[in-house]
Short mmCIF file of C-alpha atoms in Angstrom, two decimals:
data_model
loop_
_atom_site.label_atom_id
_atom_site.label_comp_id
_atom_site.label_asym_id
_atom_site.label_seq_id
_atom_site.Cartn_x
_atom_site.Cartn_y
_atom_site.Cartn_z
CA UNK A 1 -36.27 45.10 -37.82
CA UNK A 2 -38.60 47.92 -36.35
CA UNK A 3 -41.01 49.85 -39.21
CA UNK A 4 -39.52 53.13 -38.42
CA UNK A 5 -36.09 51.62 -39.41
CA UNK A 6 -36.76 50.34 -42.44
CA UNK A 7 -38.49 54.08 -43.29
CA UNK A 8 -35.75 55.69 -42.02
CA UNK A 9 -33.46 53.72 -44.03
CA UNK A 10 -35.19 55.68 -46.97
CA UNK A 11 -34.51 58.66 -46.10
CA UNK A 12 -30.76 58.11 -45.93
CA UNK A 13 -30.56 57.58 -49.75
CA UNK A 14 -32.88 61.48 -49.97
CA UNK A 15 -30.58 63.83 -47.29
CA UNK A 16 -28.66 64.90 -48.45
CA UNK A 17 -27.44 67.37 -44.96
CA UNK A 18 -28.36 66.49 -41.72
CA UNK A 19 -27.39 70.06 -39.79
CA UNK A 20 -28.47 70.93 -36.13
CA UNK A 21 -31.36 73.15 -37.37
CA UNK A 22 -31.53 72.87 -41.28
CA UNK A 23 -32.69 69.76 -42.89
CA UNK A 24 -32.36 69.21 -46.58
CA UNK A 25 -33.70 66.73 -49.02
CA UNK A 26 -34.32 65.54 -52.68
CA UNK A 27 -37.38 64.15 -53.96
CA UNK A 28 -37.10 63.04 -57.48
CA UNK A 29 -40.70 61.67 -59.44
CA UNK A 30 -40.02 59.30 -61.65
CA UNK A 31 -41.53 56.00 -62.95
CA UNK A 32 -40.44 52.53 -61.07
CA UNK A 33 -40.77 49.12 -60.67
CA UNK A 34 -41.90 46.36 -58.59
CA UNK A 35 -43.43 43.41 -57.71
CA UNK A 36 -47.31 43.26 -55.91
CA UNK A 37 -49.01 39.85 -55.62
CA UNK A 38 -48.97 38.62 -58.94
CA UNK A 39 -49.09 42.13 -60.42
CA UNK A 40 -45.83 43.98 -62.51
CA UNK A 41 -46.14 47.62 -61.45
CA UNK A 42 -44.65 50.29 -63.57
CA UNK A 43 -46.34 53.43 -61.40
CA UNK A 44 -45.12 57.12 -60.78
CA UNK A 45 -42.84 57.15 -56.99
CA UNK A 46 -40.61 59.24 -55.08
CA UNK A 47 -36.93 57.94 -55.20
CA UNK A 48 -38.28 54.72 -56.29
CA UNK A 49 -39.49 53.63 -53.15
CA UNK A 50 -43.60 52.97 -51.95
CA UNK A 51 -43.72 54.25 -49.73
CA UNK A 52 -41.71 57.87 -50.68
CA UNK A 53 -38.96 58.72 -48.17
CA UNK A 54 -38.94 59.88 -44.83
CA UNK A 55 -38.59 63.69 -43.74
CA UNK A 56 -37.45 63.96 -40.51
CA UNK A 57 -37.68 67.58 -38.81
CA UNK A 58 -38.27 69.31 -35.65
CA UNK A 59 -40.13 72.83 -34.87
CA UNK A 60 -38.09 75.65 -35.46
CA UNK A 61 -35.80 74.45 -37.59
CA UNK A 62 -36.04 74.72 -41.45
CA UNK A 63 -36.79 72.18 -44.25
CA UNK A 64 -35.42 72.17 -47.94
CA UNK A 65 -36.95 70.18 -50.35
CA UNK A 66 -35.83 69.95 -53.79
CA UNK A 67 -38.39 68.25 -55.95
CA UNK A 68 -37.27 66.96 -59.11
CA UNK A 69 -39.88 65.78 -61.75
CA UNK A 70 -37.76 62.86 -63.60
CA UNK A 71 -41.62 62.04 -65.29
CA UNK A 72 -41.71 62.16 -69.05
CA UNK A 73 -43.25 64.70 -70.62
CA UNK A 74 -47.20 65.07 -70.18
CA UNK A 75 -48.96 63.98 -74.10
CA UNK A 76 -50.46 66.64 -75.70
CA UNK A 77 -54.18 66.95 -75.00
CA UNK A 78 -56.98 69.93 -75.55
CA UNK A 79 -60.26 69.74 -74.01
CA UNK A 80 -63.58 69.28 -76.59
CA UNK A 81 -65.66 72.44 -76.94
CA UNK A 82 -67.60 72.71 -73.31
CA UNK A 83 -65.60 71.00 -71.72
CA UNK A 84 -64.09 72.77 -68.34
CA UNK A 85 -60.10 72.23 -69.30
CA UNK A 86 -58.64 72.86 -65.20
CA UNK A 87 -61.53 71.04 -64.10
CA UNK A 88 -60.77 67.61 -66.15
CA UNK A 89 -58.55 65.13 -64.80
CA UNK A 90 -55.26 66.63 -66.80
CA UNK A 91 -51.77 67.00 -66.79
CA UNK A 92 -50.82 62.98 -65.58
CA UNK A 93 -47.23 63.96 -65.40
CA UNK A 94 -47.47 67.58 -63.93
CA UNK A 95 -46.49 67.67 -60.60
CA UNK A 96 -45.63 69.70 -57.50
CA UNK A 97 -45.46 69.34 -53.26
CA UNK A 98 -47.81 69.65 -50.79
CA UNK A 99 -46.37 69.08 -47.30
CA UNK A 100 -49.60 68.23 -45.57
CA UNK A 101 -50.25 69.29 -42.09
CA UNK A 102 -47.28 71.09 -42.11
CA UNK A 103 -47.52 74.90 -40.14
CA UNK A 104 -45.81 76.71 -43.00
CA UNK A 105 -45.81 79.35 -45.43
CA UNK A 106 -48.99 78.57 -48.25
CA UNK A 107 -46.81 76.47 -50.68
CA UNK A 108 -49.03 75.66 -54.03
CA UNK A 109 -48.21 78.67 -55.76
CA UNK A 110 -45.67 80.55 -57.36
CA UNK A 111 -43.95 82.30 -55.74
CA UNK A 112 -43.89 80.37 -52.08
CA UNK A 113 -46.16 82.47 -49.84
CA UNK A 114 -46.83 84.69 -52.58
CA UNK A 115 -49.49 87.25 -52.15
CA UNK A 116 -51.40 88.05 -55.37
CA UNK A 117 -54.62 86.60 -55.74
CA UNK A 118 -54.04 85.80 -59.50
CA UNK A 119 -51.27 83.85 -58.99
CA UNK A 120 -50.58 80.67 -60.80
CA UNK A 121 -50.36 77.51 -59.15
CA UNK A 122 -46.87 75.64 -59.32
CA UNK A 123 -46.53 72.82 -62.04
CA UNK A 124 -43.09 70.88 -62.28
CA UNK A 125 -43.02 69.77 -65.78
CA UNK A 126 -40.69 66.91 -66.92
CA UNK A 127 -37.27 67.39 -66.77
CA UNK A 128 -38.00 70.45 -64.20
CA UNK A 129 -37.13 71.11 -60.48
CA UNK A 130 -38.22 72.90 -58.10
CA UNK A 131 -36.62 74.53 -54.12
CA UNK A 132 -38.48 74.74 -51.77
CA UNK A 133 -38.00 76.11 -47.94
CA UNK A 134 -40.17 75.73 -45.06
CA UNK A 135 -39.49 77.62 -41.95
CA UNK A 136 -41.27 75.83 -38.76
CA UNK A 137 -42.49 78.00 -35.94
CA UNK A 138 -40.82 77.24 -32.70
CA UNK A 139 -44.28 76.43 -31.00
CA UNK A 140 -44.65 74.07 -34.03
CA UNK A 141 -46.89 71.02 -33.01
CA UNK A 142 -44.36 67.19 -33.08
CA UNK A 143 -45.31 64.44 -34.83
CA UNK A 144 -46.84 63.14 -37.82
CA UNK A 145 -47.16 64.85 -40.70
CA UNK A 146 -47.33 63.58 -44.91
CA UNK A 147 -46.67 64.99 -48.35
CA UNK A 148 -48.13 64.22 -51.91
CA UNK A 149 -48.14 65.97 -54.80
CA UNK A 150 -51.45 68.86 -55.18
CA UNK A 151 -51.15 69.87 -58.84
CA UNK A 152 -54.65 70.57 -59.93
CA UNK A 153 -55.76 68.35 -62.62
CA UNK A 154 -53.13 65.29 -61.92
CA UNK A 155 -52.73 64.69 -57.46
CA UNK A 156 -55.30 62.07 -56.99
CA UNK A 157 -53.75 60.18 -59.87
CA UNK A 158 -50.45 60.61 -58.81
CA UNK A 159 -51.35 59.66 -55.10
CA UNK A 160 -52.66 56.16 -55.75
CA UNK A 161 -49.81 55.87 -58.26
CA UNK A 162 -48.07 55.71 -54.67
CA UNK A 163 -46.90 59.54 -54.71
CA UNK A 164 -46.76 60.10 -50.30
CA UNK A 165 -44.40 59.85 -48.02
CA UNK A 166 -44.67 60.46 -44.09
CA UNK A 167 -43.09 63.49 -42.44
CA UNK A 168 -42.50 63.42 -38.22
CA UNK A 169 -41.82 66.52 -36.43
CA UNK A 170 -39.97 65.36 -33.41
CA UNK A 171 -40.35 67.67 -30.16
CA UNK A 172 -42.40 67.15 -26.82
CA UNK A 173 -44.01 63.93 -27.34
CA UNK A 174 -41.73 61.99 -27.79
CA UNK A 175 -39.55 63.20 -24.67
CA UNK A 176 -42.80 61.81 -22.50
CA UNK A 177 -40.66 59.08 -20.22
CA UNK A 178 -43.54 56.66 -21.58
CA UNK A 179 -43.75 57.00 -25.19
CA UNK A 180 -40.12 57.47 -25.08
CA UNK A 181 -39.88 53.98 -23.41
CA UNK A 182 -42.58 52.87 -26.01
CA UNK A 183 -41.32 51.09 -29.74
CA UNK A 184 -41.83 54.03 -32.05
CA UNK A 185 -43.62 52.50 -35.82
CA UNK A 186 -44.72 54.16 -38.80
CA UNK A 187 -47.42 53.02 -40.70
CA UNK A 188 -48.94 54.30 -44.35
CA UNK A 189 -51.48 53.19 -45.86
CA UNK A 190 -52.08 53.32 -49.48
CA UNK A 191 -54.29 52.17 -52.40
CA UNK A 192 -52.69 52.03 -56.31
CA UNK A 193 -54.81 51.69 -58.94
CA UNK A 194 -53.39 49.79 -61.58
CA UNK A 195 -54.84 48.80 -65.70
CA UNK A 196 -53.66 46.70 -68.05
CA UNK A 197 -50.87 49.13 -69.51
CA UNK A 198 -49.49 46.34 -72.29
CA UNK A 199 -50.42 42.51 -73.06
CA UNK A 200 -46.95 42.20 -74.24
CA UNK A 201 -45.28 43.93 -71.48
CA UNK A 202 -47.50 42.12 -68.94
CA UNK A 203 -47.28 45.85 -66.34
CA UNK A 204 -49.68 47.31 -64.77
CA UNK A 205 -50.77 51.11 -64.00
CA UNK A 206 -52.11 54.04 -64.29
CA UNK A 207 -52.20 55.98 -67.55
CA UNK A 208 -55.30 56.96 -68.50
CA UNK A 209 -55.84 59.79 -71.75
CA UNK A 210 -56.87 63.37 -70.51
CA UNK A 211 -60.18 64.83 -71.45
CA UNK A 212 -61.56 61.54 -73.31
CA UNK A 213 -64.38 59.43 -72.05
CA UNK A 214 -63.49 56.67 -69.43
CA UNK A 215 -64.61 54.19 -72.14
CA UNK A 216 -62.12 55.72 -74.75
CA UNK A 217 -59.24 55.08 -72.13
CA UNK A 218 -59.93 58.39 -70.51
CA UNK A 219 -60.43 58.94 -66.11
CA UNK A 220 -61.69 56.87 -63.91
CA UNK A 221 -61.98 56.67 -60.62
CA UNK A 222 -61.95 53.22 -61.01
CA UNK A 223 -59.54 50.77 -61.87
CA UNK A 224 -59.40 46.84 -63.12
CA UNK A 225 -57.49 45.97 -60.04
CA UNK A 226 -57.28 48.37 -57.59
CA UNK A 227 -54.10 47.96 -54.43
CA UNK A 228 -54.46 48.28 -50.88
CA UNK A 229 -50.64 48.56 -49.55
CA UNK A 230 -49.39 48.97 -46.01
CA UNK A 231 -45.70 50.42 -45.79
CA UNK A 232 -45.67 48.95 -49.63
CA UNK A 233 -46.84 45.57 -49.00
CA UNK A 234 -50.34 44.47 -50.73
CA UNK A 235 -52.79 43.54 -47.84
CA UNK A 236 -55.93 43.91 -49.86
CA UNK A 237 -56.43 43.46 -53.47
CA UNK A 238 -60.15 44.60 -55.14
CA UNK A 239 -60.36 42.97 -58.55
CA UNK A 240 -62.74 43.84 -60.87
CA UNK A 241 -62.35 42.71 -64.20
CA UNK A 242 -65.40 40.23 -63.59
CA UNK A 243 -68.65 40.87 -63.30
CA UNK A 244 -68.87 41.21 -59.93
CA UNK A 245 -65.72 42.99 -58.06
CA UNK A 246 -63.86 40.21 -55.91
CA UNK A 247 -62.14 41.66 -52.61
CA UNK A 248 -58.61 39.24 -51.68
CA UNK A 249 -57.33 39.48 -48.81
CA UNK A 250 -53.26 39.49 -49.13
CA UNK A 251 -50.73 38.53 -46.38
CA UNK A 252 -50.46 41.04 -43.56
CA UNK A 253 -47.82 42.94 -41.93
CA UNK A 254 -47.23 41.42 -38.35
CA UNK A 255 -46.07 43.03 -34.95
CA UNK A 256 -44.77 41.08 -32.67
CA UNK A 257 -45.09 41.82 -28.94
CA UNK A 258 -44.78 41.23 -25.83
CA UNK A 259 -47.52 40.72 -22.77
CA UNK A 260 -47.98 43.85 -21.41
CA UNK A 261 -44.94 45.79 -23.73
CA UNK A 262 -46.82 48.83 -25.27
CA UNK A 263 -45.96 50.41 -28.66
CA UNK A 264 -46.38 53.67 -30.06
CA UNK A 265 -47.87 53.47 -34.22
CA UNK A 266 -48.76 56.00 -36.19
CA UNK A 267 -50.65 55.59 -38.94
CA UNK A 268 -51.64 57.71 -42.19
CA UNK A 269 -54.62 57.38 -44.42
CA UNK A 270 -52.65 57.79 -47.48
CA UNK A 271 -55.34 56.70 -49.67
CA UNK A 272 -56.87 58.99 -52.56
CA UNK A 273 -60.52 58.36 -50.99
CA UNK A 274 -61.43 55.51 -48.45
CA UNK A 275 -62.61 55.95 -45.20
CA UNK A 276 -61.19 53.67 -42.69
CA UNK A 277 -62.41 53.21 -39.03
CA UNK A 278 -59.96 51.36 -37.82
CA UNK A 279 -59.90 48.62 -34.44
CA UNK A 280 -57.88 46.37 -33.18
CA UNK A 281 -60.03 44.19 -30.65
CA UNK A 282 -58.45 42.69 -27.27
CA UNK A 283 -55.75 44.84 -26.79
CA UNK A 284 -55.98 48.97 -25.32
CA UNK A 285 -55.95 51.37 -27.81
CA UNK A 286 -55.17 55.17 -26.30
CA UNK A 287 -55.39 57.84 -29.32
CA UNK A 288 -52.59 60.24 -28.05
CA UNK A 289 -52.51 62.70 -31.56
CA UNK A 290 -54.43 63.24 -33.89
CA UNK A 291 -53.17 64.83 -37.34
CA UNK A 292 -50.42 66.16 -36.00
CA UNK A 293 -51.34 67.73 -33.26
CA UNK A 294 -50.88 65.53 -29.54
CA UNK A 295 -54.14 65.62 -26.96
CA UNK A 296 -54.02 66.94 -23.76
CA UNK A 297 -53.89 63.27 -22.31
CA UNK A 298 -54.25 59.24 -24.06
CA UNK A 299 -57.90 58.64 -24.95
CA UNK A 300 -59.55 54.95 -25.18
CA UNK A 301 -60.86 53.33 -28.47
CA UNK A 302 -63.27 50.57 -28.69
CA UNK A 303 -63.63 48.22 -31.19
CA UNK A 304 -67.52 49.13 -32.17
CA UNK A 305 -67.80 51.68 -35.27
CA UNK A 306 -68.12 54.83 -32.99
CA UNK A 307 -66.10 54.46 -30.91
CA UNK A 308 -63.40 53.66 -33.07
CA UNK A 309 -60.34 55.08 -35.06
CA UNK A 310 -62.36 57.05 -37.33
CA UNK A 311 -59.73 58.10 -40.00
CA UNK A 312 -60.57 60.22 -43.14
CA UNK A 313 -58.63 60.40 -46.41
CA UNK A 314 -55.09 62.24 -45.01
CA UNK A 315 -55.83 61.66 -41.42
CA UNK A 316 -53.21 60.88 -39.33
CA UNK A 317 -53.94 58.78 -36.10
CA UNK A 318 -50.72 57.65 -33.21
CA UNK A 319 -51.80 55.49 -30.54
CA UNK A 320 -50.20 53.42 -27.66
CA UNK A 321 -51.46 50.29 -28.21
CA UNK A 322 -50.68 48.39 -24.80
CA UNK A 323 -50.69 43.78 -25.38
CA UNK A 324 -52.74 42.35 -23.02
CA UNK A 325 -51.03 39.79 -20.50
CA UNK A 326 -51.64 36.82 -22.07
CA UNK A 327 -50.36 35.74 -25.77
CA UNK A 328 -52.74 36.62 -28.26
CA UNK A 329 -53.01 37.85 -31.49
CA UNK A 330 -55.34 40.54 -32.92
CA UNK A 331 -55.66 42.75 -36.09
CA UNK A 332 -55.86 46.04 -36.99
CA UNK A 333 -59.11 45.74 -39.22
CA UNK A 334 -61.26 49.11 -40.96
CA UNK A 335 -64.29 48.54 -40.33
CA UNK A 336 -66.54 47.28 -43.14
CA UNK A 337 -69.35 50.35 -43.63
CA UNK A 338 -72.67 50.21 -46.07
CA UNK A 339 -72.99 52.55 -49.21
CA UNK A 340 -75.42 55.61 -48.37
CA UNK A 341 -76.37 55.96 -52.43
CA UNK A 342 -76.63 54.32 -55.86
CA UNK A 343 -74.88 57.52 -57.26
CA UNK A 344 -71.74 56.61 -53.95
CA UNK A 345 -71.67 53.13 -55.03
CA UNK A 346 -70.57 54.67 -58.82
CA UNK A 347 -67.36 56.38 -57.11
CA UNK A 348 -64.29 53.74 -56.60
CA UNK A 349 -64.44 53.92 -52.51
CA UNK A 350 -68.07 53.12 -53.03
CA UNK A 351 -67.73 49.21 -53.86
CA UNK A 352 -65.07 49.75 -50.83
CA UNK A 353 -67.48 50.84 -48.32
CA UNK A 354 -69.95 47.52 -49.06
CA UNK A 355 -66.59 45.13 -48.89
CA UNK A 356 -65.60 42.76 -46.34
CA UNK A 357 -64.16 44.33 -43.66
CA UNK A 358 -60.14 45.45 -44.80
CA UNK A 359 -57.47 43.95 -42.14
CA UNK A 360 -54.38 46.11 -42.02
CA UNK A 361 -51.43 44.69 -39.93
CA UNK A 362 -51.83 41.60 -37.66
CA UNK A 363 -50.14 42.01 -33.77
CA UNK A 364 -49.05 38.66 -31.86
CA UNK A 365 -48.14 38.59 -28.41
CA UNK A 366 -46.21 36.35 -27.03
CA UNK A 367 -42.71 35.57 -24.96
CA UNK A 368 -41.66 37.38 -21.28
CA UNK A 369 -44.28 39.59 -19.26
CA UNK A 370 -43.24 43.51 -19.93
CA UNK A 371 -45.42 45.61 -17.82
CA UNK A 372 -45.35 49.31 -19.47
CA UNK A 373 -47.30 51.80 -18.56
CA UNK A 374 -49.46 54.53 -19.89
CA UNK A 375 -48.89 58.10 -19.09
CA UNK A 376 -51.55 60.29 -17.93
CA UNK A 377 -51.41 63.63 -19.71
CA UNK A 378 -49.06 64.49 -22.59
CA UNK A 379 -47.48 68.29 -23.40
CA UNK A 380 -49.52 70.69 -23.66
CA UNK A 381 -49.59 72.32 -27.69
CA UNK A 382 -48.44 76.42 -27.04
CA UNK A 383 -49.81 76.76 -30.63
CA UNK A 384 -53.06 75.47 -30.04
CA UNK A 385 -54.44 76.19 -27.34
CA UNK A 386 -56.10 77.82 -25.38
CA UNK A 387 -58.92 77.29 -27.53
CA UNK A 388 -60.79 79.91 -29.63
CA UNK A 389 -62.61 82.03 -27.34
CA UNK A 390 -66.56 83.20 -28.70
CA UNK A 391 -64.94 86.37 -28.26
CA UNK A 392 -61.40 85.98 -30.45
CA UNK A 393 -64.21 85.50 -33.50
CA UNK A 394 -64.02 88.28 -35.78
CA UNK A 395 -66.19 86.71 -38.37
CA UNK A 396 -68.89 83.54 -39.48
CA UNK A 397 -68.40 81.76 -43.16
CA UNK A 398 -70.60 78.54 -44.10
CA UNK A 399 -69.03 76.18 -46.76
CA UNK A 400 -71.37 74.21 -48.27
CA UNK A 401 -69.81 70.80 -50.61
CA UNK A 402 -72.83 69.78 -52.97
CA UNK A 403 -72.47 66.97 -56.25
CA UNK A 404 -74.54 67.59 -59.28
CA UNK A 405 -75.03 64.66 -62.16
CA UNK A 406 -75.19 65.39 -65.89
CA UNK A 407 -72.98 67.66 -66.25
CA UNK A 408 -71.97 68.90 -69.87
CA UNK A 409 -68.74 70.80 -68.43
CA UNK A 410 -67.10 67.29 -67.08
CA UNK A 411 -66.68 64.40 -68.73
CA UNK A 412 -67.59 61.85 -66.48
CA UNK A 413 -71.10 63.79 -65.75
CA UNK A 414 -69.92 64.08 -61.61
CA UNK A 415 -69.72 67.60 -60.20
CA UNK A 416 -67.54 68.00 -56.96
CA UNK A 417 -68.48 71.70 -56.14
CA UNK A 418 -67.91 74.22 -53.32
CA UNK A 419 -69.98 76.91 -52.32
CA UNK A 420 -72.07 75.07 -55.66
CA UNK A 421 -68.53 77.01 -57.97
CA UNK A 422 -66.55 74.94 -60.20
CA UNK A 423 -62.74 76.05 -58.58
CA UNK A 424 -61.33 78.96 -60.87
CA UNK A 425 -57.30 78.97 -60.77
CA UNK A 426 -56.99 83.24 -60.69
CA UNK A 427 -59.56 83.93 -58.02
CA UNK A 428 -60.30 83.77 -53.84
CA UNK A 429 -63.13 84.14 -51.57
CA UNK A 430 -62.85 84.53 -48.59
CA UNK A 431 -60.10 87.24 -48.39
CA UNK A 432 -58.94 86.84 -44.28
CA UNK A 433 -56.79 88.77 -41.45
CA UNK A 434 -53.62 87.63 -40.22
CA UNK A 435 -53.72 87.24 -36.44
CA UNK A 436 -57.44 87.02 -36.62
CA UNK A 437 -59.79 83.78 -35.76
CA UNK A 438 -62.92 83.19 -37.19
CA UNK A 439 -65.90 79.88 -37.38
CA UNK A 440 -66.59 78.10 -40.69
CA UNK A 441 -69.91 76.32 -40.94
CA UNK A 442 -69.08 73.15 -43.13
CA UNK A 443 -71.81 71.45 -44.78
CA UNK A 444 -72.11 68.42 -46.86
CA UNK A 445 -75.10 69.08 -48.86
CA UNK A 446 -74.74 66.06 -50.69
CA UNK A 447 -74.55 61.61 -50.77
CA UNK A 448 -71.41 61.55 -50.81
CA UNK A 449 -68.48 61.29 -48.06
CA UNK A 450 -66.17 64.77 -48.37
CA UNK A 451 -63.08 64.66 -45.58
CA UNK A 452 -62.58 69.01 -45.46
CA UNK A 453 -58.94 70.05 -45.39
CA UNK A 454 -57.39 73.32 -44.99
CA UNK A 455 -53.85 74.40 -45.12
CA UNK A 456 -51.89 76.41 -44.00
CA UNK A 457 -53.17 76.26 -40.21
CA UNK A 458 -54.51 73.62 -37.85
CA UNK A 459 -58.79 73.79 -37.18
CA UNK A 460 -60.90 72.68 -33.37
CA UNK A 461 -63.94 71.04 -34.22
CA UNK A 462 -66.65 71.81 -32.71
CA UNK A 463 -68.40 68.59 -32.98
CA UNK A 464 -69.55 65.93 -34.62
CA UNK A 465 -73.12 65.10 -36.10
CA UNK A 466 -72.41 61.99 -34.18
CA UNK A 467 -70.72 63.15 -30.99
CA UNK A 468 -72.28 66.87 -30.09
CA UNK A 469 -69.78 66.67 -27.35
CA UNK A 470 -66.61 66.13 -29.90
CA UNK A 471 -63.42 69.21 -29.47
CA UNK A 472 -60.33 68.18 -31.16
CA UNK A 473 -57.81 69.50 -32.74
CA UNK A 474 -57.56 68.33 -36.98
CA UNK A 475 -55.95 69.19 -40.60
CA UNK A 476 -58.78 67.53 -41.77
CA UNK A 477 -62.38 66.25 -40.65
CA UNK A 478 -64.84 63.79 -42.31
CA UNK A 479 -67.61 64.79 -42.66
CA UNK A 480 -71.10 61.85 -43.54
CA UNK A 481 -73.64 62.52 -46.33
CA UNK A 482 -76.40 65.68 -45.41
CA UNK A 483 -74.42 66.51 -42.30
CA UNK A 484 -72.58 69.47 -40.71
CA UNK A 485 -70.07 70.50 -38.56
CA UNK A 486 -68.40 74.22 -37.42
CA UNK A 487 -64.53 74.42 -36.89
CA UNK A 488 -62.30 77.32 -35.43
CA UNK A 489 -59.33 78.47 -36.66
CA UNK A 490 -56.40 80.78 -36.31
CA UNK A 491 -54.60 82.18 -39.43
CA UNK A 492 -51.32 82.25 -37.37
CA UNK A 493 -47.52 83.08 -38.41
CA UNK A 494 -48.21 83.07 -42.56
CA UNK A 495 -49.19 85.42 -45.69
CA UNK A 496 -50.56 84.14 -48.70
CA UNK A 497 -52.71 82.42 -51.27
CA UNK A 498 -54.08 79.17 -50.24
CA UNK A 499 -56.67 76.66 -50.60
CA UNK A 500 -59.20 74.23 -48.44
CA UNK A 501 -61.11 71.35 -50.48
CA UNK A 502 -62.37 68.05 -49.96
CA UNK A 503 -59.45 65.16 -49.32
CA UNK A 504 -61.53 62.73 -51.29
CA UNK A 505 -58.90 63.46 -54.67
CA UNK A 506 -60.69 62.42 -57.13
CA UNK A 507 -63.37 65.24 -56.15
CA UNK A 508 -60.66 68.22 -55.65
CA UNK A 509 -59.31 67.38 -59.05
CA UNK A 510 -62.61 67.77 -60.58
CA UNK A 511 -63.60 71.01 -58.90
CA UNK A 512 -64.46 70.91 -54.88
CA UNK A 513 -60.99 73.39 -54.17
CA UNK A 514 -61.34 76.75 -53.35
CA UNK A 515 -58.34 79.54 -52.96
CA UNK A 516 -59.28 81.92 -49.99
CA UNK A 517 -56.21 84.74 -49.24
CA UNK A 518 -54.75 85.34 -45.84
CA UNK A 519 -52.58 88.96 -45.45
#
């Protein structure tokens, strides 16, 4: 069975109705159990599935999502004197919903689309529900998006428990003949962080105690065991119970192809902080979309780090993969990377970056040849083009990410800051005007890697540190240590209070996030 068909089977249980212009779903956050490898897990998921149910919609449609919180109440916790209660992980069973990359009304603050600078975050507590309604613009790009929790303080724990799922926006890209002829496959890459819950039960999960240090059961970016999963099945287990971490490869999902066949593979990096430069040696690999927005023509990806498919946490890539004309086997692999500093090694991603490559999926080619084509051009996403001209820019700003150690405000000692400040729920900065375009310089003034993500509208990346000629549309972009890049964005359609932040979720939960207001 094709993976997209399997995930659509999950959708059937989540969707309430399918009308011509309304797509309605219910997401139930709660605990579910499963065995992955040698571990019996009890983790937070949507609708008891890993990943969560697939949601499908179209430009011009109304997407309605009812979020139901079936998790138990938060354990009462009080921050010690001097500890910032907002910017230390907490409220692990309070949740909300972010539809990542969809260009819809701002939806983190109450009410949806509010322009009140002091509006509070939506926090759906145990036993509560919240109805989200999103109107997709008629010119919304078609491609792969995703959803996940975004309550400040608990987003990281919930995502590495399994609370994430895919969204497909169907549209013009799907009608390109060569793409329509290709088998459509979805691949959600996640990481699950687990610790023993009790010796008696034998179950594993993640249940940190709010406002306690890690050695007393509090939150830590590292767990005893970490599972890297592909569509819910483990492909690697990182075991940290010994003196040194041990990376153990697991069975891979297999994509069977005929010689010359083309498949469409849409990939999510749904991890909380792993950087995945993907390669598939021996196959023709073409990027046709990035972060839900298709390119104007397919671009060939290569086998080395510079030409790989570079996926920061939160990125999606859409590929056409053509098999060689002879029987063979290949492996979709995330290349190994060296750690940047001792400080980075102290973070969860540091040990992964020092580990061997992560094998994600296997491709087997056999049978009678099937000669399939690659399109020469792709539809122009009218919402994103033409690109922003110099004359459109009404303001230029700088956003700076920094990391400091020795903090007394953050229990773990690390502060992850935007413009040198802790996050404040009731403040906005900057204030921007609907219908205008701005240019922002994003500066990483640290030795960690920080993917920049902004809500509501996409942005143009005006070159990368490693490739000044790079010019592509994103909603999340990988920013290496001690580097900077320039992005341009139009504030289109929607007013409201919203955010930009680092998409390494432990960083975001520890203050690397900032509100801004579109008015």
